[in-house]
Amino acid sequence: MSKPIRSALISVYYKDKLDLIVRELHKNNVTIYSTGGTLQFIESLGVPVVAVDALTGFPEILGGRVKTLHPKVFGGILARRDNPSDVEQLKQHDIPEIDLVIVDLYPFEETVKSTQNEQEIIEKIDIGGIALIRATAKNFKDTLIVASRNQYEELLALLQTKNGGSDLEDRKVFAAKAFMTSSHYDTLIFNYFNKELALPVFKQSILDAKTLRYGENPHQKGTFYGDLSEVFEILAGKELSYNNLVDVEASINLAAEFTEPTFAIMKHTNSCGLASRPAISEAYAAALACDPTSAFGGVLAANRTIDVATAKEVNNLFFEVLTAPDYEPEALQILMQKKNRILLKLKKDNKPAKMFKSLLNGVLEQDVDTISDKKESFKVATEKSPTEKELSDLEFAIVAVKHLKSNGIAIVKDKQLIGMGCGQTSRVDSLESALKKAKAFGFDTKGSVMASEAFFPFPDCVNISHEAGITAISQPGGSIKDQDSINAANANGQAMVMTGVRHFKH
């Protein structure tokens, strides 16, 4: 049964489209109470409004920090209309019932993003607004709460379709959304304070949600929580799928590690093609040559603007997604010839500092692996030192293997991933897989380098790599049998460096 709204309290920070609601309430003869800037806004519309301090008999104090925190406000909100004692107390203290509360919260999140001034940030912690939201939502049987400007249109439609009233189901839905708003706000505040304290508690809140066609497989439901528009602009193509998003992140993260023009081709988060060249078109050609079979249906990423020359070559490949910092207009037209291709324009490196994974009955949290091993930090472990060319290729190979599933092996020659093995249960299997791929696509591994994301427990991989003509090796070290691998490299005349940093990826 619809319950008429006879009185409303409105106190908001954002006033966009509020005028439509105020006029609708006025049309329905609703008594409106308000404060501060909202009061002035309603008065400017020529709509009658009662100041909250006139209701309470107490002025706003402490520079506006205390406005609505008063029994005459909260009594009118929290009173149970079916409770004779509550109703009697309202009469005794001359407290009017309040049927609708429209309130939003100070922009704490936006303030944190725009300034580091602690006092400014603290002043944007809303007190009265949160209290109003919780009180009204708690008493949803009798009162309706609108806790966000994003619900203004929904409220207006409700008022117009239900003759200025609401039913219990409506109020319960709005209450749930209100608690969602307040819990999100409190999480943001806690995480701000917890940056320095680092209290061991997992609190994350994301309001933006996008339902995907399905999850990893068609029988699984999938949802993305977050605002993708902060990361890239979708220029063309179908909607991104769950698997697309996983591969897009992997491709963006990999391409972003390089300063030279680089092209990456991903399949199931592993790179099947990766190369750096003086021009992005050359980088694409070299990346495609790594494994043109696996590149079919892949996810592509470049760290330079896609020019016409590159677009013409990429256009010959069937691929799911291409991400780049920009596209030349003509290049974009070429790539848009096939309507289902997803073309993304990367906005900025928006990589979070932490990553999470649901596991068993909880969540794992860890720092994102941001370490990029450079030749300056390499420790030469063998009698022979790498040449400058080998050092350059080793840097490239370490980045490549860092982004492969463990156990991972990357074989690189002239800044091109000519062989890769990943996700194997033994490092020997990964190396043999990498060598098999290199041979299958016509690469000569003589004079190439090899990187492993973890240490060699035995010298077997060193000896196999020597037989293939690999001249320099990178590994983190850390095995109690490191010396066995070093001895093997020395016997083979190979150079070996140790980075001291493991890059497991599961």
Short mmCIF file of C-alpha atoms in Angstrom, two decimals:
data_model
loop_
_atom_site.label_atom_id
_atom_site.label_comp_id
_atom_site.label_asym_id
_atom_site.label_seq_id
_atom_site.Cartn_x
_atom_site.Cartn_y
_atom_site.Cartn_z
CA MET A 1 0.00 0.00 0.00
CA SER A 2 1.33 3.42 -0.96
CA LYS A 3 2.13 5.75 1.94
CA PRO A 4 1.79 9.48 1.17
CA ILE A 5 4.75 11.78 1.70
CA ARG A 6 3.65 14.82 3.69
CA SER A 7 7.00 16.16 4.84
CA ALA A 8 10.58 16.06 3.58
CA LEU A 9 14.01 17.07 4.83
CA ILE A 10 16.44 18.06 2.06
CA SER A 11 20.12 18.79 2.72
CA VAL A 12 22.45 18.11 -0.18
CA TYR A 13 25.87 19.05 -1.50
CA TYR A 14 25.03 18.54 -5.19
CA LYS A 15 21.93 20.31 -6.47
CA ASP A 16 21.86 19.19 -10.12
CA LYS A 17 18.29 18.25 -11.09
CA LEU A 18 17.13 18.81 -7.51
CA ASP A 19 14.76 21.53 -8.76
CA LEU A 20 12.57 18.91 -10.50
CA ILE A 21 12.09 17.01 -7.24
CA VAL A 22 11.44 20.15 -5.19
CA ARG A 23 8.74 21.29 -7.62
CA GLU A 24 7.13 17.85 -7.62
CA LEU A 25 7.05 17.81 -3.81
CA HIS A 26 5.62 21.32 -3.76
CA LYS A 27 2.93 20.25 -6.23
CA ASN A 28 1.94 17.53 -3.75
CA ASN A 29 1.78 20.03 -0.84
CA VAL A 30 4.75 18.48 0.96
CA THR A 31 6.25 20.49 3.84
CA ILE A 32 9.95 20.90 3.12
CA TYR A 33 12.66 21.42 5.74
CA SER A 34 16.18 22.38 4.77
CA THR A 35 19.52 23.89 5.78
CA GLY A 36 22.30 26.15 4.50
CA GLY A 37 22.89 26.28 0.77
CA THR A 38 20.06 23.87 0.03
CA LEU A 39 17.64 26.14 1.86
CA GLN A 40 18.76 29.09 -0.26
CA PHE A 41 18.47 27.00 -3.43
CA ILE A 42 14.87 26.01 -2.65
CA GLU A 43 13.98 29.59 -1.79
CA SER A 44 15.38 30.70 -5.14
CA LEU A 45 12.84 28.41 -6.81
CA GLY A 46 10.04 30.28 -5.09
CA VAL A 47 9.04 27.17 -3.13
CA PRO A 48 8.10 27.49 0.57
CA VAL A 49 10.71 25.92 2.86
CA VAL A 50 11.20 25.75 6.64
CA ALA A 51 14.71 26.25 8.02
CA VAL A 52 15.83 23.39 10.25
CA ASP A 53 16.98 25.83 12.93
CA ALA A 54 13.43 27.21 13.04
CA LEU A 55 12.23 23.65 13.71
CA THR A 56 14.85 22.90 16.34
CA GLY A 57 15.09 26.34 17.87
CA PHE A 58 18.86 25.92 17.69
CA PRO A 59 21.14 27.58 15.11
CA GLU A 60 23.79 25.92 12.97
CA ILE A 61 27.06 25.99 14.92
CA LEU A 62 30.77 25.29 14.54
CA GLY A 63 30.95 26.63 11.03
CA GLY A 64 28.19 24.34 9.80
CA ARG A 65 29.61 21.20 11.38
CA VAL A 66 26.39 20.83 13.40
CA LYS A 67 23.16 21.46 11.52
CA THR A 68 20.66 18.61 11.78
CA LEU A 69 21.95 16.69 14.80
CA HIS A 70 18.94 17.36 17.04
CA PRO A 71 16.11 15.29 18.59
CA LYS A 72 13.48 17.31 16.72
CA VAL A 73 15.02 16.12 13.45
CA PHE A 74 15.95 12.56 14.35
CA GLY A 75 12.83 12.02 16.44
CA GLY A 76 10.68 12.83 13.41
CA ILE A 77 12.69 10.38 11.29
CA LEU A 78 13.08 7.47 13.72
CA ALA A 79 9.61 7.48 15.30
CA ARG A 80 7.71 4.25 14.62
CA ARG A 81 4.32 5.29 13.35
CA ASP A 82 2.69 2.06 14.58
CA ASN A 83 4.13 2.48 18.08
CA PRO A 84 1.71 4.46 20.30
CA SER A 85 4.49 5.46 22.70
CA ASP A 86 6.62 6.91 19.87
CA VAL A 87 3.66 8.82 18.46
CA GLU A 88 2.76 10.18 21.88
CA GLN A 89 6.33 11.41 22.46
CA LEU A 90 6.29 13.24 19.12
CA LYS A 91 3.15 15.08 20.24
CA GLN A 92 4.58 15.76 23.70
CA HIS A 93 7.73 17.39 22.29
CA ASP A 94 6.07 18.99 19.25
CA ILE A 95 8.15 16.99 16.78
CA PRO A 96 6.79 16.69 13.23
CA GLU A 97 6.98 13.39 11.40
CA ILE A 98 9.45 13.38 8.50
CA ASP A 99 8.49 11.02 5.67
CA LEU A 100 11.27 11.65 3.17
CA VAL A 101 14.95 12.53 3.59
CA ILE A 102 17.07 13.59 0.62
CA VAL A 103 20.70 13.91 1.54
CA ASP A 104 24.08 13.36 -0.05
CA LEU A 105 27.52 13.37 1.44
CA TYR A 106 30.45 15.73 1.32
CA PRO A 107 32.77 14.75 -1.57
CA PHE A 108 35.41 12.99 0.50
CA GLU A 109 36.64 10.74 -2.33
CA GLU A 110 36.99 13.61 -4.78
CA THR A 111 38.81 15.73 -2.18
CA VAL A 112 41.34 12.96 -1.46
CA LYS A 113 42.07 12.75 -5.19
CA SER A 114 42.47 16.50 -5.62
CA THR A 115 44.56 17.52 -2.60
CA GLN A 116 46.97 16.29 0.04
CA ASN A 117 45.90 18.97 2.50
CA GLU A 118 44.82 16.94 5.52
CA GLN A 119 42.59 19.63 7.00
CA GLU A 120 40.68 20.01 3.73
CA ILE A 121 40.21 16.26 3.59
CA ILE A 122 39.07 15.99 7.21
CA GLU A 123 36.47 18.74 6.71
CA LYS A 124 34.94 16.63 3.95
CA ILE A 125 34.12 13.81 6.38
CA ASP A 126 30.35 14.10 6.61
CA ILE A 127 28.75 13.60 10.05
CA GLY A 128 25.18 14.81 9.86
CA GLY A 129 24.59 13.35 6.41
CA ILE A 130 25.73 9.87 7.43
CA ALA A 131 23.56 10.03 10.56
CA LEU A 132 20.52 11.07 8.52
CA ILE A 133 21.09 8.27 6.01
CA ARG A 134 21.41 5.58 8.66
CA ALA A 135 18.45 6.81 10.71
CA THR A 136 16.09 7.07 7.76
CA ALA A 137 17.18 3.76 6.24
CA LYS A 138 16.77 2.03 9.61
CA ASN A 139 13.17 3.23 9.80
CA PHE A 140 12.35 2.27 6.20
CA LYS A 141 8.93 1.02 7.28
CA ASP A 142 7.88 4.63 7.67
CA THR A 143 10.46 6.86 5.96
CA LEU A 144 12.01 7.04 2.51
CA ILE A 145 15.73 7.79 2.13
CA VAL A 146 17.45 9.13 -0.99
CA ALA A 147 21.18 9.08 -0.29
CA SER A 148 22.72 10.01 -3.63
CA ARG A 149 22.15 12.41 -6.49
CA ASN A 150 22.29 9.32 -8.73
CA GLN A 151 18.84 8.43 -7.36
CA TYR A 152 17.15 11.76 -8.13
CA GLU A 153 15.62 10.49 -11.37
CA GLU A 154 14.48 7.29 -9.68
CA LEU A 155 12.81 9.30 -6.91
CA LEU A 156 11.13 11.64 -9.38
CA ALA A 157 9.69 8.69 -11.31
CA LEU A 158 8.44 7.17 -8.06
CA LEU A 159 6.71 10.39 -6.98
CA GLN A 160 5.06 10.78 -10.37
CA THR A 161 3.88 7.18 -10.73
CA LYS A 162 2.65 6.74 -7.15
CA ASN A 163 0.97 10.10 -6.66
CA GLY A 164 3.59 11.50 -4.32
CA GLY A 165 3.85 8.40 -2.16
CA SER A 166 5.88 5.21 -1.74
CA ASP A 167 5.20 1.65 -0.68
CA LEU A 168 7.15 -0.56 1.68
CA GLU A 169 9.04 -2.35 -1.09
CA ASP A 170 10.17 0.99 -2.53
CA ARG A 171 11.40 2.19 0.83
CA LYS A 172 13.28 -1.04 1.51
CA VAL A 173 15.09 -0.84 -1.85
CA PHE A 174 16.07 2.78 -1.23
CA ALA A 175 17.22 1.82 2.29
CA ALA A 176 19.48 -0.91 0.94
CA LYS A 177 21.02 1.53 -1.53
CA ALA A 178 21.47 4.05 1.28
CA PHE A 179 23.42 1.58 3.40
CA MET A 180 25.49 0.79 0.31
CA THR A 181 26.31 4.50 0.02
CA SER A 182 27.14 4.93 3.70
CA SER A 183 29.27 1.76 3.93
CA HIS A 184 31.21 2.78 0.81
CA TYR A 185 31.82 6.23 2.28
CA ASP A 186 33.04 4.81 5.58
CA THR A 187 35.37 2.40 3.76
CA LEU A 188 36.96 5.27 1.86
CA ILE A 189 37.54 7.18 5.09
CA PHE A 190 38.98 4.15 6.85
CA ASN A 191 41.36 3.38 3.98
CA TYR A 192 42.55 6.99 4.00
CA PHE A 193 43.48 6.74 7.68
CA ASN A 194 44.84 3.22 7.28
CA LYS A 195 47.43 4.15 4.66
CA GLU A 196 49.92 4.92 7.40
CA LEU A 197 48.60 2.60 10.10
CA ALA A 198 48.35 -0.47 7.84
CA LEU A 199 45.95 -2.23 10.21
CA PRO A 200 45.55 -5.86 9.06
CA VAL A 201 42.00 -5.72 7.72
CA PHE A 202 40.61 -6.14 4.21
CA LYS A 203 38.24 -3.31 3.28
CA GLN A 204 37.50 -2.44 -0.33
CA SER A 205 34.43 -0.86 -1.86
CA ILE A 206 33.63 -0.22 -5.53
CA LEU A 207 30.22 1.11 -6.54
CA ASP A 208 30.65 0.95 -10.33
CA ALA A 209 29.56 -2.44 -11.64
CA LYS A 210 29.23 -3.80 -15.17
CA THR A 211 27.51 -7.10 -15.87
CA LEU A 212 29.48 -9.09 -18.43
CA ARG A 213 28.05 -11.48 -21.01
CA TYR A 214 29.40 -14.29 -18.83
CA GLY A 215 32.45 -15.18 -16.78
CA GLU A 216 35.43 -17.25 -17.84
CA ASN A 217 32.99 -19.75 -19.40
CA PRO A 218 29.41 -19.35 -20.66
CA HIS A 219 27.93 -21.19 -17.66
CA GLN A 220 29.56 -18.73 -15.20
CA LYS A 221 28.15 -15.31 -14.35
CA GLY A 222 30.61 -12.43 -14.55
CA THR A 223 30.73 -8.84 -13.30
CA PHE A 224 33.45 -6.19 -13.48
CA TYR A 225 33.63 -3.77 -10.55
CA GLY A 226 35.35 -0.51 -11.40
CA ASP A 227 35.34 2.37 -13.86
CA LEU A 228 37.06 1.24 -17.06
CA SER A 229 36.74 4.75 -18.50
CA GLU A 230 39.53 5.80 -16.14
CA VAL A 231 41.89 3.38 -17.91
CA PHE A 232 40.90 3.52 -21.57
CA GLU A 233 38.39 4.82 -24.09
CA ILE A 234 36.52 2.22 -26.14
CA LEU A 235 36.76 3.45 -29.74
CA ALA A 236 35.13 0.53 -31.54
CA GLY A 237 33.97 -3.05 -31.29
CA LYS A 238 31.78 -5.33 -29.25
CA GLU A 239 31.56 -5.39 -25.48
CA LEU A 240 34.60 -6.57 -23.60
CA SER A 241 34.25 -10.05 -22.14
CA TYR A 242 35.64 -11.43 -18.89
CA ASN A 243 38.51 -13.11 -20.75
CA ASN A 244 39.13 -10.00 -22.84
CA LEU A 245 39.57 -7.93 -19.69
CA VAL A 246 42.00 -10.41 -18.15
CA ASP A 247 44.12 -10.41 -21.33
CA VAL A 248 43.87 -6.64 -21.78
CA GLU A 249 45.32 -6.07 -18.32
CA ALA A 250 48.14 -8.53 -19.02
CA SER A 251 48.95 -6.92 -22.37
CA ILE A 252 48.88 -3.36 -21.02
CA ASN A 253 51.12 -4.27 -18.10
CA LEU A 254 53.63 -5.98 -20.36
CA ALA A 255 53.83 -3.27 -23.04
CA ALA A 256 54.12 -0.56 -20.39
CA GLU A 257 57.40 -2.06 -19.11
CA PHE A 258 59.27 -0.99 -22.25
CA THR A 259 60.55 2.44 -23.25
CA GLU A 260 61.35 1.56 -26.88
CA PRO A 261 58.51 1.05 -29.40
CA THR A 262 57.16 -2.37 -28.41
CA PHE A 263 54.34 -4.62 -29.49
CA ALA A 264 52.88 -7.47 -27.42
CA ILE A 265 50.52 -10.24 -28.54
CA MET A 266 48.80 -12.13 -25.72
CA LYS A 267 46.97 -15.41 -25.44
CA HIS A 268 45.49 -16.44 -22.07
CA THR A 269 47.61 -13.76 -20.33
CA ASN A 270 50.88 -15.12 -21.79
CA SER A 271 52.81 -13.39 -24.54
CA CYS A 272 53.04 -15.41 -27.75
CA GLY A 273 54.65 -12.43 -29.49
CA LEU A 274 56.83 -9.64 -28.13
CA ALA A 275 59.37 -7.38 -29.79
CA SER A 276 60.96 -3.94 -29.58
CA ARG A 277 62.06 -2.09 -32.71
CA PRO A 278 62.82 1.51 -33.80
CA ALA A 279 59.30 1.81 -35.32
CA ILE A 280 56.04 0.38 -34.01
CA SER A 281 55.24 -1.20 -37.40
CA GLU A 282 58.54 -3.08 -37.25
CA ALA A 283 57.83 -4.11 -33.65
CA TYR A 284 54.48 -5.56 -34.73
CA ALA A 285 56.01 -7.52 -37.60
CA ALA A 286 58.66 -8.96 -35.28
CA ALA A 287 56.11 -9.78 -32.56
CA LEU A 288 53.83 -11.56 -35.05
CA ALA A 289 56.75 -13.60 -36.37
CA CYS A 290 57.35 -15.03 -32.87
CA ASP A 291 54.31 -17.29 -33.14
CA PRO A 292 51.87 -16.36 -35.93
CA THR A 293 49.75 -19.44 -35.14
CA SER A 294 48.99 -18.44 -31.54
CA ALA A 295 48.53 -14.80 -32.54
CA PHE A 296 45.22 -15.72 -34.21
CA GLY A 297 42.43 -14.41 -31.96
CA GLY A 298 44.89 -12.76 -29.61
CA VAL A 299 44.84 -9.56 -27.60
CA LEU A 300 47.32 -6.93 -28.82
CA ALA A 301 48.99 -3.99 -27.11
CA ALA A 302 51.38 -1.30 -28.33
CA ASN A 303 53.16 1.40 -26.36
CA ARG A 304 53.17 3.85 -29.27
CA THR A 305 50.56 5.48 -31.51
CA ILE A 306 49.25 3.12 -34.18
CA ASP A 307 50.18 4.64 -37.53
CA VAL A 308 48.87 3.76 -40.98
CA ALA A 309 51.72 1.39 -41.79
CA THR A 310 51.07 -0.60 -38.61
CA ALA A 311 47.30 -0.58 -39.09
CA LYS A 312 47.60 -2.02 -42.59
CA GLU A 313 49.62 -4.96 -41.27
CA VAL A 314 47.51 -5.53 -38.15
CA ASN A 315 44.38 -5.44 -40.31
CA ASN A 316 45.43 -8.74 -41.89
CA LEU A 317 45.22 -10.55 -38.54
CA PHE A 318 42.10 -11.78 -36.79
CA PHE A 319 42.37 -10.42 -33.25
CA GLU A 320 40.04 -9.67 -30.36
CA VAL A 321 41.41 -6.44 -28.85
CA LEU A 322 44.05 -3.82 -29.63
CA THR A 323 45.15 -1.32 -27.01
CA ALA A 324 47.39 1.66 -27.79
CA PRO A 325 48.01 5.15 -26.43
CA ASP A 326 46.56 6.63 -29.65
CA TYR A 327 45.70 6.00 -33.29
CA GLU A 328 46.26 8.09 -36.39
CA PRO A 329 42.82 8.94 -37.88
CA GLU A 330 43.43 6.99 -41.09
CA ALA A 331 44.82 4.06 -39.12
CA LEU A 332 41.66 3.99 -37.03
CA GLN A 333 39.49 3.91 -40.13
CA ILE A 334 41.44 0.94 -41.46
CA LEU A 335 41.09 -1.01 -38.22
CA MET A 336 37.39 -0.20 -37.87
CA GLN A 337 36.58 -2.00 -41.11
CA LYS A 338 35.75 -5.09 -39.08
CA LYS A 339 33.04 -4.06 -36.63
CA ASN A 340 33.63 -6.60 -33.87
CA ARG A 341 37.25 -5.65 -33.28
CA ILE A 342 37.66 -3.94 -29.94
CA LEU A 343 39.92 -0.88 -30.20
CA LEU A 344 40.99 0.76 -26.96
CA LYS A 345 42.78 4.06 -26.46
CA LEU A 346 44.82 3.90 -23.29
CA LYS A 347 44.43 6.95 -21.07
CA LYS A 348 47.09 6.49 -18.43
CA ASP A 349 48.95 3.97 -16.38
CA ASN A 350 46.37 3.43 -13.65
CA LYS A 351 47.97 0.39 -12.09
CA PRO A 352 46.99 -0.15 -8.45
CA ALA A 353 49.61 -0.74 -5.77
CA LYS A 354 47.86 -3.86 -4.45
CA MET A 355 46.30 -6.91 -6.04
CA PHE A 356 43.69 -9.28 -4.60
CA LYS A 357 42.57 -12.82 -5.21
CA SER A 358 39.68 -14.68 -3.62
CA LEU A 359 40.91 -17.93 -2.17
CA LEU A 360 39.29 -20.67 -0.06
CA ASN A 361 37.13 -18.74 2.43
CA GLY A 362 39.06 -15.47 2.23
CA VAL A 363 41.14 -13.09 0.15
CA LEU A 364 44.85 -12.95 -0.63
CA GLU A 365 46.42 -9.50 -0.88
CA GLN A 366 49.89 -8.64 -2.13
CA ASP A 367 51.88 -5.77 -3.58
CA VAL A 368 51.90 -5.58 -7.37
CA ASP A 369 55.24 -6.78 -8.79
CA THR A 370 56.66 -3.46 -10.01
CA ILE A 371 60.35 -4.36 -9.99
CA SER A 372 62.05 -4.17 -13.38
CA ASP A 373 65.51 -5.72 -13.25
CA LYS A 374 68.14 -3.57 -14.99
CA LYS A 375 71.63 -4.51 -16.06
CA GLU A 376 73.13 -2.12 -13.50
CA SER A 377 71.87 -4.41 -10.74
CA PHE A 378 72.93 -7.69 -12.37
CA LYS A 379 75.50 -9.76 -10.51
CA VAL A 380 77.74 -11.64 -12.91
CA ALA A 381 78.12 -15.13 -11.45
CA THR A 382 80.33 -16.72 -14.11
CA GLU A 383 83.89 -16.31 -15.34
CA LYS A 384 82.55 -14.90 -18.57
CA SER A 385 80.63 -11.61 -18.54
CA PRO A 386 77.76 -10.88 -20.95
CA THR A 387 78.42 -8.57 -23.87
CA GLU A 388 76.51 -5.29 -24.12
CA LYS A 389 74.19 -6.86 -26.69
CA GLU A 390 73.56 -9.83 -24.41
CA LEU A 391 72.89 -7.54 -21.45
CA SER A 392 70.32 -5.63 -23.51
CA ASP A 393 68.62 -8.87 -24.56
CA LEU A 394 68.73 -10.18 -20.99
CA GLU A 395 66.88 -7.07 -19.74
CA PHE A 396 64.24 -7.72 -22.41
CA ALA A 397 64.04 -11.42 -21.58
CA ILE A 398 63.61 -10.79 -17.85
CA VAL A 399 60.60 -8.54 -18.52
CA ALA A 400 59.18 -11.14 -20.90
CA VAL A 401 59.50 -14.02 -18.44
CA LYS A 402 58.19 -11.91 -15.56
CA HIS A 403 54.86 -11.80 -17.40
CA LEU A 404 54.69 -15.54 -18.18
CA LYS A 405 52.99 -18.11 -15.99
CA SER A 406 55.42 -20.09 -13.86
CA ASN A 407 57.42 -22.12 -14.59
CA GLY A 408 58.54 -19.65 -17.22
CA ILE A 409 61.41 -19.51 -19.70
CA ALA A 410 61.97 -16.73 -22.26
CA ILE A 411 64.46 -17.04 -25.12
CA VAL A 412 65.31 -13.69 -26.69
CA LYS A 413 67.43 -12.58 -29.60
CA ASP A 414 67.70 -9.00 -30.83
CA LYS A 415 64.88 -7.89 -28.51
CA GLN A 416 62.48 -10.43 -29.93
CA LEU A 417 60.85 -13.26 -27.97
CA ILE A 418 61.85 -16.15 -30.24
CA GLY A 419 60.83 -18.88 -27.81
CA MET A 420 58.74 -19.12 -24.65
CA GLY A 421 57.63 -21.85 -22.31
CA CYS A 422 55.19 -21.28 -19.48
CA GLY A 423 52.83 -22.94 -17.04
CA GLN A 424 54.78 -26.19 -16.99
CA THR A 425 55.31 -28.29 -13.89
CA SER A 426 59.06 -28.41 -14.45
CA ARG A 427 61.48 -25.78 -15.71
CA VAL A 428 63.01 -28.32 -18.09
CA ASP A 429 59.59 -28.79 -19.73
CA SER A 430 59.25 -25.00 -20.13
CA LEU A 431 62.70 -24.73 -21.71
CA GLU A 432 62.06 -27.60 -24.10
CA SER A 433 58.71 -26.04 -25.04
CA ALA A 434 60.45 -22.71 -25.71
CA LEU A 435 63.10 -24.33 -27.89
CA LYS A 436 60.45 -26.30 -29.78
CA LYS A 437 58.53 -23.10 -30.53
CA ALA A 438 61.66 -21.30 -31.68
CA LYS A 439 62.50 -24.13 -34.08
CA ALA A 440 58.90 -24.39 -35.33
CA PHE A 441 58.90 -20.78 -36.46
CA GLY A 442 62.34 -20.79 -38.04
CA PHE A 443 64.44 -19.08 -35.39
CA ASP A 444 68.09 -19.84 -34.84
CA THR A 445 68.75 -19.91 -31.10
CA LYS A 446 72.51 -19.64 -31.51
CA GLY A 447 73.66 -16.40 -29.91
CA SER A 448 70.35 -15.93 -28.07
CA VAL A 449 69.86 -15.39 -24.32
CA MET A 450 67.59 -17.10 -21.81
CA ALA A 451 65.80 -15.82 -18.72
CA SER A 452 64.14 -17.83 -15.97
CA GLU A 453 61.75 -16.21 -13.48
CA ALA A 454 63.03 -18.47 -10.68
CA PHE A 455 66.26 -20.23 -9.80
CA PHE A 456 67.61 -23.42 -11.34
CA PRO A 457 67.60 -26.21 -8.73
CA PHE A 458 69.79 -28.30 -11.03
CA PRO A 459 72.18 -27.56 -13.94
CA ASP A 460 70.00 -29.41 -16.48
CA CYS A 461 68.49 -26.25 -18.01
CA VAL A 462 71.93 -24.68 -18.32
CA ASN A 463 73.24 -27.67 -20.24
CA ILE A 464 70.16 -27.91 -22.49
CA SER A 465 70.46 -24.19 -23.29
CA HIS A 466 74.13 -24.63 -24.16
CA GLU A 467 73.27 -27.40 -26.63
CA ALA A 468 70.83 -24.97 -28.27
CA GLY A 469 73.51 -22.30 -28.67
CA ILE A 470 72.25 -19.94 -25.94
CA THR A 471 75.19 -17.83 -24.80
CA ALA A 472 73.90 -15.88 -21.78
CA ILE A 473 71.50 -16.71 -18.97
CA SER A 474 69.61 -14.73 -16.33
CA GLN A 475 68.14 -16.18 -13.17
CA PRO A 476 67.36 -14.75 -9.71
CA GLY A 477 69.56 -17.24 -7.85
CA GLY A 478 68.81 -18.37 -4.34
CA SER A 479 69.08 -22.15 -4.66
CA ILE A 480 71.40 -24.04 -2.33
CA LYS A 481 72.70 -25.58 -5.55
CA ASP A 482 73.35 -22.32 -7.41
CA GLN A 483 77.00 -23.23 -7.72
CA ASP A 484 76.12 -26.35 -9.76
CA SER A 485 74.46 -24.17 -12.39
CA ILE A 486 77.32 -21.66 -12.28
CA ASN A 487 79.86 -24.45 -12.74
CA ALA A 488 77.93 -25.81 -15.70
CA ALA A 489 77.80 -22.37 -17.33
CA ASN A 490 81.52 -21.93 -16.80
CA ALA A 491 82.22 -25.33 -18.32
CA ASN A 492 80.01 -24.40 -21.30
CA GLY A 493 81.58 -20.98 -21.77
CA GLN A 494 78.26 -19.26 -21.08
CA ALA A 495 77.68 -16.02 -19.20
CA MET A 496 75.25 -16.04 -16.27
CA VAL A 497 73.87 -13.16 -14.26
CA MET A 498 71.80 -13.24 -11.11
CA THR A 499 69.19 -10.60 -10.39
CA GLY A 500 68.31 -11.51 -6.82
CA VAL A 501 64.60 -11.03 -7.61
CA ARG A 502 62.18 -13.89 -8.26
CA HIS A 503 59.12 -13.26 -10.42
CA PHE A 504 56.75 -16.18 -9.81
CA LYS A 505 53.38 -15.77 -11.50
CA HIS A 506 50.55 -18.17 -10.75
#
